[in-house]
């Protein structure tokens, strides 16, 4: 079952709890990360993650693999859930972003000081971006979704996502150069 | 991916989901999904419990098994 494609599992997830469990195990981390990016709050991200997977199980029979991958379908549910959450909380202040520790275990020791510092600056700059821009970066560079998949998740078009990504990278480069990081 | 894109990708935080939360949520979803039906074999009378889920669903399964009732439902059948 471990190598079975998502879409084969999704086809019987409505009546097979083992198939759903496998899909859940594969995707709960990514969905949570996406929601954590969006909400910047662990508790809110957990609540929304629960909401997404309850809905995914109840609507499992509605998944049609001909127009989207299961992962895209799931992120689409997450995208809609966070949009509803944001509308409900639109009058509340946005919490200050946490600056995460971004040093990874695979950092080259000789490069660690310079590159580690650059990563911190990048993380700070990204944390100050508008939510939709952070979301775009997270979906593309952390979850590995391509422009076409992101377009399906967000209800945009392939061309629009490519243009947004291009402009965002250009803006990031300029912001980082202002802070002394030469990419 | 260009070196600049790689720097961006490596700089983005990857918050990990709490494992206990993952297991607890899965249990809640599966229990919620179980639409249980109690069958009494002696009288053929059928008591249907609509939308029994969560902790109550687990209780119904356990009590039903203990007193010899057949407990049937989508979740129970799949398990």
mmCIF file with all atom_site columns, N, CA, C and O in Angstrom, chain A residues 95 99 111 120 130 135 140 142 177:
data_model
loop_
_atom_site.group_PDB
_atom_site.id
_atom_site.type_symbol
_atom_site.label_atom_id
_atom_site.label_alt_id
_atom_site.label_comp_id
_atom_site.label_asym_id
_atom_site.label_entity_id
_atom_site.label_seq_id
_atom_site.pdbx_PDB_ins_code
_atom_site.Cartn_x
_atom_site.Cartn_y
_atom_site.Cartn_z
_atom_site.occupancy
_atom_site.B_iso_or_equiv
_atom_site.pdbx_formal_charge
_atom_site.auth_seq_id
_atom_site.auth_comp_id
_atom_site.auth_asym_id
_atom_site.auth_atom_id
_atom_site.pdbx_PDB_model_num
ATOM 1  N N  . UNK A 1 95  ? -1.309 38.413 14.632 1.00 0.00 ? 95  UNK A N  1
ATOM 2  C CA . UNK A 1 95  ? -0.202 38.252 15.569 1.00 0.00 ? 95  UNK A CA 1
ATOM 3  C C  . UNK A 1 95  ? 1.142  38.537 14.912 1.00 0.00 ? 95  UNK A C  1
ATOM 4  O O  . UNK A 1 95  ? 1.310  38.349 13.712 1.00 0.00 ? 95  UNK A O  1
ATOM 5  N N  . UNK A 1 99  ? 10.039 34.577 14.368 1.00 0.00 ? 99  UNK A N  1
ATOM 6  C CA . UNK A 1 99  ? 11.205 34.383 13.515 1.00 0.00 ? 99  UNK A CA 1
ATOM 7  C C  . UNK A 1 99  ? 11.747 32.992 13.807 1.00 0.00 ? 99  UNK A C  1
ATOM 8  O O  . UNK A 1 99  ? 12.271 32.723 14.880 1.00 0.00 ? 99  UNK A O  1
ATOM 9  N N  . UNK A 1 111 ? 30.379 26.694 5.550  1.00 0.00 ? 111 UNK A N  1
ATOM 10 C CA . UNK A 1 111 ? 29.512 27.723 4.978  1.00 0.00 ? 111 UNK A CA 1
ATOM 11 C C  . UNK A 1 111 ? 28.482 28.220 5.984  1.00 0.00 ? 111 UNK A C  1
ATOM 12 O O  . UNK A 1 111 ? 27.712 29.122 5.712  1.00 0.00 ? 111 UNK A O  1
ATOM 13 N N  . UNK A 1 120 ? 18.654 33.484 7.941  1.00 0.00 ? 120 UNK A N  1
ATOM 14 C CA . UNK A 1 120 ? 17.869 34.199 8.952  1.00 0.00 ? 120 UNK A CA 1
ATOM 15 C C  . UNK A 1 120 ? 17.284 35.483 8.373  1.00 0.00 ? 120 UNK A C  1
ATOM 16 O O  . UNK A 1 120 ? 16.127 35.829 8.642  1.00 0.00 ? 120 UNK A O  1
ATOM 17 N N  . UNK A 1 130 ? 3.237  39.913 2.669  1.00 0.00 ? 130 UNK A N  1
ATOM 18 C CA . UNK A 1 130 ? 1.787  39.660 2.794  1.00 0.00 ? 130 UNK A CA 1
ATOM 19 C C  . UNK A 1 130 ? 1.500  38.154 2.772  1.00 0.00 ? 130 UNK A C  1
ATOM 20 O O  . UNK A 1 130 ? 2.261  37.379 2.181  1.00 0.00 ? 130 UNK A O  1
ATOM 21 N N  . UNK A 1 135 ? 2.283  32.445 1.272  1.00 0.00 ? 135 UNK A N  1
ATOM 22 C CA . UNK A 1 135 ? 1.589  31.213 0.894  1.00 0.00 ? 135 UNK A CA 1
ATOM 23 C C  . UNK A 1 135 ? 2.130  30.667 -0.432 1.00 0.00 ? 135 UNK A C  1
ATOM 24 O O  . UNK A 1 135 ? 2.356  29.465 -0.583 1.00 0.00 ? 135 UNK A O  1
ATOM 25 N N  . UNK A 1 140 ? 5.174  26.488 -3.178 1.00 0.00 ? 140 UNK A N  1
ATOM 26 C CA . UNK A 1 140 ? 6.122  26.165 -4.247 1.00 0.00 ? 140 UNK A CA 1
ATOM 27 C C  . UNK A 1 140 ? 7.414  25.554 -3.709 1.00 0.00 ? 140 UNK A C  1
ATOM 28 O O  . UNK A 1 140 ? 7.852  24.503 -4.185 1.00 0.00 ? 140 UNK A O  1
ATOM 29 N N  . UNK A 1 142 ? 8.300  24.715 -0.361 1.00 0.00 ? 142 UNK A N  1
ATOM 30 C CA . UNK A 1 142 ? 8.275  23.747 0.748  1.00 0.00 ? 142 UNK A CA 1
ATOM 31 C C  . UNK A 1 142 ? 7.457  22.515 0.352  1.00 0.00 ? 142 UNK A C  1
ATOM 32 O O  . UNK A 1 142 ? 7.914  21.385 0.491  1.00 0.00 ? 142 UNK A O  1
ATOM 33 N N  . UNK A 1 177 ? 18.961 42.491 -0.970 1.00 0.00 ? 177 UNK A N  1
ATOM 34 C CA . UNK A 1 177 ? 20.141 43.306 -1.290 1.00 0.00 ? 177 UNK A CA 1
ATOM 35 C C  . UNK A 1 177 ? 20.178 44.547 -0.413 1.00 0.00 ? 177 UNK A C  1
ATOM 36 O O  . UNK A 1 177 ? 21.243 44.987 0.025  1.00 0.00 ? 177 UNK A O  1
#
